[in-house]
Amino acid sequence: MPDAMTELAVELQRMARQASSQAIAGLASELGTITAKGVKLDRYKHEFTDPLVLEPVIDLDIELTLKVPKHDETGQIVLPAIPTQAHSPTVAGTYTVTYKFDDWIYNAEEKPEKLIKITKARIKHKPEYKPGDRVICALVNGGRDVVIISRVVPYA
């Protein structure tokens, strides 16, 4: 039969393991499923009805080369009837017009002084989730809050 000191040591180890497990629970990630009210994590009994959503932000610097191929654009112009002086011809009516475009390139290499450059462009994307979507989530604040990181899909 184990003595009291061994039992105490075993119990202290169990409690320390449990406390450390709870402390890092806020750093864990879990798979879950989007529900009508929030997200239900696979290993949790209850769903989170107020999840946070990761909002990916991408910062870009872009240099553009524009190329317009030779082509024609045809359209119609409608001119309304405008009151004119007596015996003046009217130009009212619908006219078909064709615009002809030659090849056109705006290349940064050819015209570095007129480089089309966009700096500090920012793309903010708020993903749309629907019930049934599988997601990867991070547990934060000791497991009290959940952050939806991204939708996950089968590799195939």
C-alpha positions as a Python dict, from the first residue, in 0.01 Angstrom:
ca = {
    (1, 'M'): (0, 0, 0),
    (2, 'P'): (142, 341, -102),
    (3, 'D'): (228, 580, 175),
    (4, 'A'): (67, 922, 222),
    (5, 'M'): (366, 1113, 84),
    (6, 'T'): (357, 916, -245),
    (7, 'E'): (-17, 973, -278),
    (8, 'L'): (35, 1344, -214),
    (9, 'A'): (312, 1361, -478),
    (10, 'V'): (95, 1182, -735),
    (11, 'E'): (-197, 1415, -663),
    (12, 'L'): (27, 1724, -689),
    (13, 'Q'): (159, 1599, -1026),
    (14, 'R'): (-197, 1541, -1150),
    (15, 'M'): (-302, 1891, -1039),
    (16, 'A'): (6, 2051, -1197),
    (17, 'R'): (-59, 1866, -1524),
    (18, 'Q'): (-421, 1980, -1520),
    (19, 'A'): (-326, 2343, -1443),
    (20, 'S'): (-61, 2355, -1717),
    (21, 'S'): (-303, 2195, -1961),
    (22, 'Q'): (-559, 2466, -1883),
    (23, 'A'): (-295, 2738, -1912),
    (24, 'I'): (-200, 2637, -2265),
    (25, 'A'): (-558, 2559, -2367),
    (26, 'G'): (-584, 2920, -2485),
    (27, 'L'): (-316, 2849, -2742),
    (28, 'A'): (-472, 2538, -2887),
    (29, 'S'): (-627, 2514, -3229),
    (30, 'E'): (-933, 2308, -3306),
    (31, 'L'): (-1135, 2203, -3604),
    (32, 'G'): (-1495, 2309, -3595),
    (33, 'T'): (-1811, 2353, -3798),
    (34, 'I'): (-1994, 2679, -3865),
    (35, 'T'): (-2349, 2671, -3727),
    (36, 'A'): (-2642, 2907, -3772),
    (37, 'K'): (-2547, 3082, -3445),
    (38, 'G'): (-2166, 3058, -3441),
    (39, 'V'): (-1917, 2773, -3441),
    (40, 'K'): (-1916, 2427, -3280),
    (41, 'L'): (-1570, 2289, -3209),
    (42, 'D'): (-1521, 1916, -3253),
    (43, 'R'): (-1399, 1848, -2899),
    (44, 'Y'): (-1632, 2086, -2713),
    (45, 'K'): (-1982, 2012, -2596),
    (46, 'H'): (-2128, 2361, -2652),
    (47, 'E'): (-2109, 2592, -2950),
    (48, 'F'): (-1951, 2937, -2935),
    (49, 'T'): (-2220, 3189, -3029),
    (50, 'D'): (-1994, 3494, -3036),
    (51, 'P'): (-1679, 3384, -3221),
    (52, 'L'): (-1420, 3629, -3343),
    (53, 'V'): (-1314, 3616, -3709),
    (54, 'L'): (-960, 3663, -3834),
    (55, 'E'): (-961, 3949, -4084),
    (56, 'P'): (-675, 3888, -4325),
    (57, 'V'): (-505, 4207, -4440),
    (58, 'I'): (-257, 4201, -4729),
    (59, 'D'): (-27, 4496, -4794),
    (60, 'L'): (108, 4522, -5150),
    (61, 'D'): (336, 4732, -5365),
    (62, 'I'): (245, 4685, -5731),
    (63, 'E'): (415, 4790, -6055),
    (64, 'L'): (189, 4763, -6354),
    (65, 'T'): (241, 4710, -6725),
    (66, 'L'): (-71, 4780, -6925),
    (67, 'K'): (-128, 4630, -7268),
    (68, 'V'): (-425, 4700, -7492),
    (69, 'P'): (-436, 4485, -7808),
    (70, 'K'): (-551, 4622, -8142),
    (71, 'H'): (-928, 4601, -8154),
    (72, 'D'): (-1248, 4775, -8257),
    (73, 'E'): (-1529, 4882, -8027),
    (74, 'T'): (-1873, 4933, -8180),
    (75, 'G'): (-2158, 5098, -8003),
    (76, 'Q'): (-2454, 5324, -8052),
    (77, 'I'): (-2504, 5691, -7982),
    (78, 'V'): (-2856, 5817, -7931),
    (79, 'L'): (-2907, 6188, -7990),
    (80, 'P'): (-3233, 6337, -7864),
    (81, 'A'): (-3446, 6569, -8072),
    (82, 'I'): (-3348, 6925, -7995),
    (83, 'P'): (-3574, 7213, -8096),
    (84, 'T'): (-3405, 7403, -8378),
    (85, 'Q'): (-3485, 7709, -8585),
    (86, 'A'): (-3732, 7664, -8866),
    (87, 'H'): (-3604, 7487, -9174),
    (88, 'S'): (-3288, 7362, -8993),
    (89, 'P'): (-3206, 6994, -9030),
    (90, 'T'): (-3221, 6787, -8711),
    (91, 'V'): (-2955, 6537, -8608),
    (92, 'A'): (-3175, 6341, -8373),
    (93, 'G'): (-3161, 5964, -8405),
    (94, 'T'): (-2956, 5657, -8329),
    (95, 'Y'): (-2612, 5626, -8484),
    (96, 'T'): (-2372, 5332, -8491),
    (97, 'V'): (-2013, 5428, -8417),
    (98, 'T'): (-1696, 5219, -8440),
    (99, 'Y'): (-1380, 5319, -8255),
    (100, 'K'): (-1052, 5168, -8373),
    (101, 'F'): (-776, 5107, -8117),
    (102, 'D'): (-414, 5031, -8211),
    (103, 'D'): (-181, 4818, -7999),
    (104, 'W'): (-86, 5014, -7692),
    (105, 'I'): (162, 4922, -7422),
    (106, 'Y'): (248, 5119, -7114),
    (107, 'N'): (553, 4942, -6983),
    (108, 'A'): (755, 5049, -6683),
    (109, 'E'): (1074, 4921, -6847),
    (110, 'E'): (1028, 5145, -7152),
    (111, 'K'): (914, 5452, -6956),
    (112, 'P'): (1062, 5428, -6606),
    (113, 'E'): (990, 5796, -6543),
    (114, 'K'): (619, 5728, -6592),
    (115, 'L'): (602, 5408, -6393),
    (116, 'I'): (253, 5315, -6280),
    (117, 'K'): (319, 5220, -5921),
    (118, 'I'): (71, 5161, -5646),
    (119, 'T'): (222, 5170, -5301),
    (120, 'K'): (67, 5065, -4977),
    (121, 'A'): (-235, 4904, -5137),
    (122, 'R'): (-429, 4721, -4870),
    (123, 'I'): (-673, 4440, -4925),
    (124, 'K'): (-906, 4363, -4637),
    (125, 'H'): (-1111, 4053, -4676),
    (126, 'K'): (-1388, 3946, -4444),
    (127, 'P'): (-1461, 3584, -4526),
    (128, 'E'): (-1820, 3473, -4560),
    (129, 'Y'): (-1895, 3151, -4376),
    (130, 'K'): (-2210, 2946, -4406),
    (131, 'P'): (-2346, 2672, -4180),
    (132, 'G'): (-2170, 2345, -4243),
    (133, 'D'): (-1834, 2500, -4342),
    (134, 'R'): (-1539, 2334, -4170),
    (135, 'V'): (-1301, 2583, -4008),
    (136, 'I'): (-979, 2592, -3807),
    (137, 'C'): (-1011, 2795, -3488),
    (138, 'A'): (-778, 2920, -3217),
    (139, 'L'): (-884, 2919, -2855),
    (140, 'V'): (-779, 3231, -2666),
    (141, 'N'): (-832, 3381, -2321),
    (142, 'G'): (-791, 3048, -2150),
    (143, 'G'): (-1040, 2881, -2384),
    (144, 'R'): (-1318, 3133, -2316),
    (145, 'D'): (-1304, 3284, -2667),
    (146, 'V'): (-1260, 3135, -3010),
    (147, 'V'): (-1114, 3297, -3321),
    (148, 'I'): (-1210, 3153, -3659),
    (149, 'I'): (-887, 3152, -3858),
    (150, 'S'): (-986, 3005, -4192),
    (151, 'R'): (-1211, 2767, -4378),
    (152, 'V'): (-1057, 2424, -4439),
    (153, 'V'): (-1134, 2201, -4734),
    (154, 'P'): (-1028, 1851, -4838),
    (155, 'Y'): (-700, 1844, -5030),
    (156, 'A'): (-840, 1634, -5315),
}
